[in-house]
Short mmCIF file of C-alpha atoms and ligand atoms in Angstrom, two decimals:
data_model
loop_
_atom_site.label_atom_id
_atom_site.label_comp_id
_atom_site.label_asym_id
_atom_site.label_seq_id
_atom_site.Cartn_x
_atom_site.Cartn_y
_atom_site.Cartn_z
CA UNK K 1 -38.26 8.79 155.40
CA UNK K 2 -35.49 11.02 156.57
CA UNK K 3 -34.86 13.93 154.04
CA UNK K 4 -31.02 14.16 152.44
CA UNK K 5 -30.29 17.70 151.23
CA UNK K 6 -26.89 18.49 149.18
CA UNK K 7 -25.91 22.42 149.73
CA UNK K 8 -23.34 23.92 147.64
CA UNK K 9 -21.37 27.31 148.37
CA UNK K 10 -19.55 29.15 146.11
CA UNK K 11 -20.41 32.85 146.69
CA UNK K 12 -17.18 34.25 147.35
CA UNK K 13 -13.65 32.42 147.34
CA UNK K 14 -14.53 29.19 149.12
CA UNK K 15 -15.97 26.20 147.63
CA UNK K 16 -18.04 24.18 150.18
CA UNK K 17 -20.28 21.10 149.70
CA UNK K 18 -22.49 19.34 152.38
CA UNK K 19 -24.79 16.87 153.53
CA UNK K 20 -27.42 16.88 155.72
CA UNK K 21 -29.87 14.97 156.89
CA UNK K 22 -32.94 16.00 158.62
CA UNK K 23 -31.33 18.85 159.82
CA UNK K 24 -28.22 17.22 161.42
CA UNK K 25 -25.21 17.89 159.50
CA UNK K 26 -23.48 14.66 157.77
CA UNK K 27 -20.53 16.24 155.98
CA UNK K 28 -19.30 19.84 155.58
CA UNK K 29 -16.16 20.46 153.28
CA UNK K 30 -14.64 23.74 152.52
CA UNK K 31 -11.96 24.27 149.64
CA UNK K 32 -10.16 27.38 150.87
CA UNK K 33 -8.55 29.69 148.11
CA UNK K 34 -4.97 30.02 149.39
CA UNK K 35 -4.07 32.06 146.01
CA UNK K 36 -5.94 34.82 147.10
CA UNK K 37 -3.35 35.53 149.84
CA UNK K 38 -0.43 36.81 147.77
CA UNK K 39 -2.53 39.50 146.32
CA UNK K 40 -3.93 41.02 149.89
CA UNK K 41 -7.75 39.90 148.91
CA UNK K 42 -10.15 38.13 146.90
CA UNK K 43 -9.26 38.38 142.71
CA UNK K 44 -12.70 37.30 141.44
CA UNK K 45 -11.47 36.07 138.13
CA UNK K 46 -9.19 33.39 140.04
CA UNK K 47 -11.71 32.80 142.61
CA UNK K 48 -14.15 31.20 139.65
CA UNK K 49 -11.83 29.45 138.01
CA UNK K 50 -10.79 27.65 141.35
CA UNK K 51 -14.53 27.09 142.05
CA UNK K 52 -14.36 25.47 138.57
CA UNK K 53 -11.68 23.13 139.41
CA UNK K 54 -12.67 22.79 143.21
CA UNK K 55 -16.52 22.29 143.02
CA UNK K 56 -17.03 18.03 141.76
CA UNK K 57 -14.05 16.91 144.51
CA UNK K 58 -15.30 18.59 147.10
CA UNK K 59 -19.13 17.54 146.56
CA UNK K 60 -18.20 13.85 145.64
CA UNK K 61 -15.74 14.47 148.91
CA UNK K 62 -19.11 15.53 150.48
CA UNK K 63 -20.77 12.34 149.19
CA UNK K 64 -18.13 10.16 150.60
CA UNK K 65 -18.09 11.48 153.94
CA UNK K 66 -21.71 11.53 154.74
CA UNK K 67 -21.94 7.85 153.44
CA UNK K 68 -24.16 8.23 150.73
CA UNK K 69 -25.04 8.15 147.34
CA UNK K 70 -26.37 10.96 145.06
CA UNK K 71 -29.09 9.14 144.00
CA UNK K 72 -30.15 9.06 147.94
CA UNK K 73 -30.08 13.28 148.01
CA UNK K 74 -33.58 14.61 148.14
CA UNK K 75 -32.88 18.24 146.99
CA UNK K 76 -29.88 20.63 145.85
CA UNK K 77 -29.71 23.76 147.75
CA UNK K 78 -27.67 26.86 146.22
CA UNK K 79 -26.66 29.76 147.01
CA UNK K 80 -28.01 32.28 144.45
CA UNK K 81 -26.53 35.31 146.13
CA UNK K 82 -25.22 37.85 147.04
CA UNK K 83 -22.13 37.34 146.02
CA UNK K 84 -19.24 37.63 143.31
CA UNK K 85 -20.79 37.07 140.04
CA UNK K 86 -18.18 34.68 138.42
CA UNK K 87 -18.16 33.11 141.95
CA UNK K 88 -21.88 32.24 142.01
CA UNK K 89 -22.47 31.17 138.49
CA UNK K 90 -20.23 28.24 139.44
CA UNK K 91 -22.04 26.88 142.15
CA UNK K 92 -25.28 27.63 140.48
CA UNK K 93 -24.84 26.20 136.80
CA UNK K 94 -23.57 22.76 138.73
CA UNK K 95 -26.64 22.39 140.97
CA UNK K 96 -29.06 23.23 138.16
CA UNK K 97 -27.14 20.35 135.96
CA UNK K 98 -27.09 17.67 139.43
CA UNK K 99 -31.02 18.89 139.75
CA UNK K 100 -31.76 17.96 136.41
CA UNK K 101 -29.15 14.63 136.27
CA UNK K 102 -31.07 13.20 139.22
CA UNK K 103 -34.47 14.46 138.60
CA UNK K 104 -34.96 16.30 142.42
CA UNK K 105 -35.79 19.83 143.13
CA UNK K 106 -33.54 22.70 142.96
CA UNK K 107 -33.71 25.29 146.16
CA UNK K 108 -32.24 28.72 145.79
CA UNK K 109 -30.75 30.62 148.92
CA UNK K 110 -29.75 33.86 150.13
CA UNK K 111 -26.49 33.75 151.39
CA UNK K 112 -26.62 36.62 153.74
CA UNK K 113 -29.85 34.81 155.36
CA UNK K 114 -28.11 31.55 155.37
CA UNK K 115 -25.69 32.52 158.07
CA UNK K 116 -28.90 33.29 160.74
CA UNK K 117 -30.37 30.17 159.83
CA UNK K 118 -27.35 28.22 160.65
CA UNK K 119 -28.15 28.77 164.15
CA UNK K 120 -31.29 26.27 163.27
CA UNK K 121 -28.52 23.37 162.13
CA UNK K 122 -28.59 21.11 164.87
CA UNK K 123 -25.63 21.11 166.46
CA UNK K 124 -25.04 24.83 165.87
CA UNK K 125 -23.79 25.19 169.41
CA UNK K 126 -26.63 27.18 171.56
CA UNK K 127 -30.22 26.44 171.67
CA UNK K 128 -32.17 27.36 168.69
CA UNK K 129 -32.99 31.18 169.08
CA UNK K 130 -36.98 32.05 169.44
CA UNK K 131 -38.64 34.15 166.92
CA UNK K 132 -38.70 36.70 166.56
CA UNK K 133 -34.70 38.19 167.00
CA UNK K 134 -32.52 40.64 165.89
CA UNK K 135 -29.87 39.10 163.76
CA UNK K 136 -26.34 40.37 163.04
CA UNK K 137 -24.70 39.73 159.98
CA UNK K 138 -21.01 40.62 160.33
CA UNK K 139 -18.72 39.63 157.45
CA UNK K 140 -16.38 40.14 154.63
CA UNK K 141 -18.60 42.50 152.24
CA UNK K 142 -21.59 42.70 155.11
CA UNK K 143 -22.96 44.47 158.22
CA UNK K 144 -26.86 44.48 158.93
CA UNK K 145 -29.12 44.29 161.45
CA UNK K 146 -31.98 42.06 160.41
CA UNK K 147 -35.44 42.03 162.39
CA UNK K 148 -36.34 38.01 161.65
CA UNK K 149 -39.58 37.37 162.84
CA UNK K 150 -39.61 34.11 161.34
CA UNK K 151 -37.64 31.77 159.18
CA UNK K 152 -38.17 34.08 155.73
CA UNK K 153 -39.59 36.60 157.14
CA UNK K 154 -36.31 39.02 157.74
CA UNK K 155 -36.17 42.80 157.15
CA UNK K 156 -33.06 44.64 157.16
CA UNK K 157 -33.41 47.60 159.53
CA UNK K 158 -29.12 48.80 159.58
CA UNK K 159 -26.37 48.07 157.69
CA UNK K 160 -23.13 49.82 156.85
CA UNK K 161 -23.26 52.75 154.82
CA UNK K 162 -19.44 51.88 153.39
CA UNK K 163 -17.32 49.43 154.71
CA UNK K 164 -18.37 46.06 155.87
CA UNK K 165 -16.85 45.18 159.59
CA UNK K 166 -14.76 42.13 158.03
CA UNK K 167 -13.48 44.25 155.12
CA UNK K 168 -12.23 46.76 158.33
CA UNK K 169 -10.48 44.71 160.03
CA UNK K 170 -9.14 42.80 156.74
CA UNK K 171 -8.01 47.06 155.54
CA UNK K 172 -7.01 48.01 158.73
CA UNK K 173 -5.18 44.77 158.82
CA UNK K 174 -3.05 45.46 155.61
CA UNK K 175 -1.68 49.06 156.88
CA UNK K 176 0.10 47.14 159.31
CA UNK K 177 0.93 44.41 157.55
CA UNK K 178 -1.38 41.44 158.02
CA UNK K 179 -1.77 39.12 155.69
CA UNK K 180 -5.23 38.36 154.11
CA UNK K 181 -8.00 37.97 155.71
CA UNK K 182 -5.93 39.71 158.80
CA UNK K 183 -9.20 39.64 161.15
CA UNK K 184 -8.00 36.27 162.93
CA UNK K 185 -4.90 37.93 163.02
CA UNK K 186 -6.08 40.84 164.93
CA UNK K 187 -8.05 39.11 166.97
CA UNK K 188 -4.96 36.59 168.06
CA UNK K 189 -2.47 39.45 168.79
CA UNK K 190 -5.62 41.91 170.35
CA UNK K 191 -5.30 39.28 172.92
CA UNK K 192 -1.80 40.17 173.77
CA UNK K 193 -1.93 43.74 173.97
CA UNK K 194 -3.79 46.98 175.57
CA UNK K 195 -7.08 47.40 174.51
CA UNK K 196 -7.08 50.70 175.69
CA UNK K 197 -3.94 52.54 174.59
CA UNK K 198 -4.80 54.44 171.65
CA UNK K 199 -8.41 55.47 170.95
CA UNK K 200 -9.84 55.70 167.48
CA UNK K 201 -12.78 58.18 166.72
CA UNK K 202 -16.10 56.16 166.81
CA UNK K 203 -18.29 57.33 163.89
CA UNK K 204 -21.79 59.46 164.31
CA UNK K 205 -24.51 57.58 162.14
CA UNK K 206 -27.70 58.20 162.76
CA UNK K 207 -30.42 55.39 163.36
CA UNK K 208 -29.00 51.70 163.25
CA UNK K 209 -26.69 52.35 160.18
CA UNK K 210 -23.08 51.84 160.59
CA UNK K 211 -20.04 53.71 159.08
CA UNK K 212 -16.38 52.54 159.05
CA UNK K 213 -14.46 54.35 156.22
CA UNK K 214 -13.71 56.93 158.91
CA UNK K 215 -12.20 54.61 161.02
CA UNK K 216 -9.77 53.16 158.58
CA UNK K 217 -8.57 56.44 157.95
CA UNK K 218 -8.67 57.55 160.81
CA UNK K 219 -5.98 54.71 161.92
CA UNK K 220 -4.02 54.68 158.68
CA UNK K 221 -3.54 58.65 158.88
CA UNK K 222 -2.26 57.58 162.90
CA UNK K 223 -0.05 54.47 161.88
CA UNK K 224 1.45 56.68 158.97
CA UNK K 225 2.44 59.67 161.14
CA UNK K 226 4.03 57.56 163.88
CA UNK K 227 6.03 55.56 161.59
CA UNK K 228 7.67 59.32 160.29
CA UNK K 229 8.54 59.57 164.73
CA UNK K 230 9.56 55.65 165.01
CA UNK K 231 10.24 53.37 161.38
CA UNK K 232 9.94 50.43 163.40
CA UNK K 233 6.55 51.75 165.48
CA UNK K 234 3.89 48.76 163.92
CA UNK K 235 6.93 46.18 165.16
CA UNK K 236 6.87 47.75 168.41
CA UNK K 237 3.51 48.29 168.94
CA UNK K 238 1.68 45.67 166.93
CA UNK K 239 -0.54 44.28 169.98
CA UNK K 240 -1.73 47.34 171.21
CA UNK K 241 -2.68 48.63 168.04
CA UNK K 242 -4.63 45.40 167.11
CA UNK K 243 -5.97 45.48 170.60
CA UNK K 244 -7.17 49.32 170.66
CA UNK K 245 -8.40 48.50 167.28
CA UNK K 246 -10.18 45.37 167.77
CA UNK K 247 -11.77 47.17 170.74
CA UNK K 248 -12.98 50.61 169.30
CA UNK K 249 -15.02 47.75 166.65
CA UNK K 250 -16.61 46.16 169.32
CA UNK K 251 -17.56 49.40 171.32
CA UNK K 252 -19.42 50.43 167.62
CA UNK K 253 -21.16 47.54 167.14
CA UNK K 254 -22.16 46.83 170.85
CA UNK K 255 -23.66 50.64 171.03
CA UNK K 256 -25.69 50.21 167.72
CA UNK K 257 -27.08 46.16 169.29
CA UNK K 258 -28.23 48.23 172.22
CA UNK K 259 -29.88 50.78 169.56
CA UNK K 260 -31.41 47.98 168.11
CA UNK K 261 -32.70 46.20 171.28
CA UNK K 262 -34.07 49.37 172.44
CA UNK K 263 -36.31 50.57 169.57
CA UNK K 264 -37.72 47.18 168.17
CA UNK K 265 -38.17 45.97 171.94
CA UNK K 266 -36.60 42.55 171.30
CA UNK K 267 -33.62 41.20 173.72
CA UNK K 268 -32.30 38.38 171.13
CA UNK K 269 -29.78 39.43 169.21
CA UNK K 270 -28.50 36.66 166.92
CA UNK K 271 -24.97 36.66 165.10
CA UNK K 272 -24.17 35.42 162.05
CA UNK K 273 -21.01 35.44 159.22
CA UNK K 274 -16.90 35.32 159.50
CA UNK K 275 -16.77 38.22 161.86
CA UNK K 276 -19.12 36.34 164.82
CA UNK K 277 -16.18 34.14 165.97
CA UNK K 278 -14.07 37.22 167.01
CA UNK K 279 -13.65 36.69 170.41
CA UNK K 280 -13.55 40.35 171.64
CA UNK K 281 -17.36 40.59 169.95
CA UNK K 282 -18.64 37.28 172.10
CA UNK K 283 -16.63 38.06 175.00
CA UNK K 284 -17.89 41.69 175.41
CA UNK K 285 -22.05 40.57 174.62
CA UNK K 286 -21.85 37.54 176.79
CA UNK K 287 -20.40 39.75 179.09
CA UNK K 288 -22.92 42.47 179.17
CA UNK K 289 -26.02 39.85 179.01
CA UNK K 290 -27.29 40.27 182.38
CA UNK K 291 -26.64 44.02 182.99
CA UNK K 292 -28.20 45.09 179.30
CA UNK K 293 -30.91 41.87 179.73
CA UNK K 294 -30.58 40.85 176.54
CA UNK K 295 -29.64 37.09 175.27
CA UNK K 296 -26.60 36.51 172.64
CA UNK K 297 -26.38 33.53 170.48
CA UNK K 298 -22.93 32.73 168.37
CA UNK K 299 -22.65 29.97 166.01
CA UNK K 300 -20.15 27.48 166.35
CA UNK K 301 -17.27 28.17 164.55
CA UNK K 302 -17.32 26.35 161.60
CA UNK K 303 -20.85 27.82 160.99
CA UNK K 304 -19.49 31.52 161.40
CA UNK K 305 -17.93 31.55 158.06
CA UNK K 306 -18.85 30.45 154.64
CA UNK K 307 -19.73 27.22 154.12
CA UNK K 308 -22.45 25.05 152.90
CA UNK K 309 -24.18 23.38 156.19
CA UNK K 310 -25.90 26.76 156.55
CA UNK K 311 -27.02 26.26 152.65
CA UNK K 312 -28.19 22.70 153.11
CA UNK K 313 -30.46 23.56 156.27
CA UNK K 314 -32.39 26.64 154.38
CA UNK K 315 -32.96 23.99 152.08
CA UNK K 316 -34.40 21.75 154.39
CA UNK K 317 -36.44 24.33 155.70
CA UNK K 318 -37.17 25.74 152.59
CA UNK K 319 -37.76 21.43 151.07
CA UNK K 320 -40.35 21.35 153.76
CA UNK K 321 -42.37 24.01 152.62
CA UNK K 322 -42.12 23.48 149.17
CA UNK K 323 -39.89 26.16 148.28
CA UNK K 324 -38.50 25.21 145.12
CA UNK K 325 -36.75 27.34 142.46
CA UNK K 326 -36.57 26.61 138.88
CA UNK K 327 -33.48 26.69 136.13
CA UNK K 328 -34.47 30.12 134.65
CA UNK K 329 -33.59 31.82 137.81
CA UNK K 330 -29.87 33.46 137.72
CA UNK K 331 -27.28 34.07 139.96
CA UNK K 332 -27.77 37.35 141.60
CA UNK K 333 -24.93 39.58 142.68
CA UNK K 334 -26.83 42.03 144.36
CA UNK K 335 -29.51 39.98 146.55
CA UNK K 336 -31.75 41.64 149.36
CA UNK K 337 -34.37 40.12 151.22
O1 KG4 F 1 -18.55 35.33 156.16
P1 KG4 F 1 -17.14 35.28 155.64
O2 KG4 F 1 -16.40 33.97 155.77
O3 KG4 F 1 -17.10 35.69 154.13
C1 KG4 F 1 -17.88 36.72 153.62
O4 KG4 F 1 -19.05 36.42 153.25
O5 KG4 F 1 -17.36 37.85 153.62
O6 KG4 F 1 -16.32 36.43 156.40
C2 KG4 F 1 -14.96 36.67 156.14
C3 KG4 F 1 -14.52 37.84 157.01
C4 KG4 F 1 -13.13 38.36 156.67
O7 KG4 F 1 -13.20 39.76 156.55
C5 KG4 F 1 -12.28 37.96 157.87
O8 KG4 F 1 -11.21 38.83 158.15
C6 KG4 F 1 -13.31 38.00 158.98
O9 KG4 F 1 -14.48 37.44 158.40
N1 KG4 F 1 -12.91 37.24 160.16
C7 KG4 F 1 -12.67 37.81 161.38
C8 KG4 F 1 -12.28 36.76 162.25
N2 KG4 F 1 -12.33 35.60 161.53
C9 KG4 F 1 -12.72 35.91 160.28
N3 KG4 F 1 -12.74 39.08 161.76
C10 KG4 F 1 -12.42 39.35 163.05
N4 KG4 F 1 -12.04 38.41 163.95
C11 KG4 F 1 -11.95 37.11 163.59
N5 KG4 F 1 -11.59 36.18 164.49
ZN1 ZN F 2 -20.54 34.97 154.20
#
């Protein structure tokens, strides 16, 4: 009997809904937030009342597309965190209600383990990653490095002491006038300019911790003093300082990998979250792969950022083990593995 699982998203300001089947994805709809925009980042007291109004279309939406009924679904998956609070008891108070409408077991996630584990949906792109790896989680309000030696058995062994990469490049973004999220944007115009024309101090953090406050003030104290020489310097020199940017990111996180690699002995190094489809991070570890011998693996993009898929398939794992949560369990801002 093939095994349906519905996942629902709703940790931050998108509200996604899918199906899958067995593993093989059947439907995968995101509700973006476009509100957000006009205020330069996320304003959690919108974001849950637009989950409110988002969440039934885009799971009956979800329904429709993978051709089938409710009463077919096996299990609800949910993310329980970590997340925005108002955000998360959205998505969780609906899939405890469907859970108890249709009678079928409720499976609680972990968002931030969720994007590894969409490497295991099966058309994620490359081939499944072995155990054990060293995953990467590089998004909006995250940046660890996770020793997984198997599917729930992950220990975080770095993460940012500050700043999460995403929320860099989103910060860094604003000072010259990106709109929100300005990653893609940086990334698009990096591609146009000199990578190497300005050079921004690289923090010293010891171990596999990372640090990027220092870096955004280091390049907003640099943008504001050449603006005083030249008003119209960002206009001028908008793809170069993306560029040089986007580049002194990828030199930080590329030197901490190859911390990584070295002391845990392990040479897969698995990416996960928004930031993994920035195209200066796969191009310089695919690049390196041979001369560092280590193997990358990216997620396709619409597994990079939030979205459900990579709910549904920890609940299929999860459904297979007999993982189940039950309806005292709360949403949990805060949520380590
Ligand atoms: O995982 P995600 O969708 O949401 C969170 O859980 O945070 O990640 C969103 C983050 C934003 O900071 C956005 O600017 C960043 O991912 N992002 C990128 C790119 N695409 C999205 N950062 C750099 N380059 C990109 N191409
Ligand atoms: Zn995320």
């Amino acid at each position: 009997m093939p095994i349906y699982i519905l996942g629902i998203e709703s940790s931050c300001d998108d509200t996604s809904a899918s199906v899958i089947c067995d593993g093989k994805v059947l439907s995968n709809l995101i509700a973006n937030q476009e509100i957000h925009k006009s205020f330069g980042g996320v304003v959690p007291e919108l974001a849950s009342r637009a989950h409110q109004q988002n969440i039934i279309p885009v799971v009956k939406q979800a329904l429709t597309v993978a051709n089938i009924d409710k009463n077919q679904l096996n299990a609800i998956a949910y993310t329980r965190g970590p997340g925005l609070m108002g955000s998360l008891l959205i998505g969780s108070s609906f899939s405890k209600s469907l859970s108890i409408g249709l009678n079928i077991p409720l499976i609680e996630v972990n968002h931030m383990q969720a994007h590894l584990l969409a490497h295991f949906i099966e058309d994620c792109g490359e081939k499944d990653p072995e155990f054990p790896f060293i995953g990467v989680t590089i998004s909006g309000g995250h940046t660890q490095i996770v020793m997984v030696k198997n599917y729930f058995n992950m220990e975080i062994i770095g993460e940012t002491l500050d700043d999460a990469i995403g929320e860099t490049f989103d910060k860094c973004g604003k000072i010259i006038g990106l709109p929100y999220p300005a990653g893609p944007h940086i990334d698009k115009y990096s591609k146009l300019g000199d990578a190497k024309k300005y050079i921004f101090s690289k923090p010293k953090v010891d171990g596999l911790n990372f640090s990027f406050s220092g870096l955004k003030t280091g390049f907003l104290r640099f943008v504001k003093n050449e603006e005083i020489k030249d008003l119209f310097f960002i206009k001028k020199e908008l793809n170069n300082l993306c560029a040089s940017l986007q580049n002194t990111i990828v030199e930080i996180l590329f030197e901490k990998i190859l911390e990584a690699i070295e002391k845990t002995g392990i040479n897969r190094v698995v990416f996960g979250g928004g930031v993994s489809c920035n195209s200066g991070i796969i191009k310089k570890f695919k690049e390196n792969e041979i001369k560092k011998k280590y193997k990358s693996y990216f997620p396709k993009f619409e597994y990079t950022t939030d979205n459900a898929a990579m709910i549904a398939i920890v609940g299929y794992l999860k459904y297979k083990n007999k993982d189940f949560s039950t309806l005292d369990k709360s949403a949990k801002a805060r949520y380590t593995f």
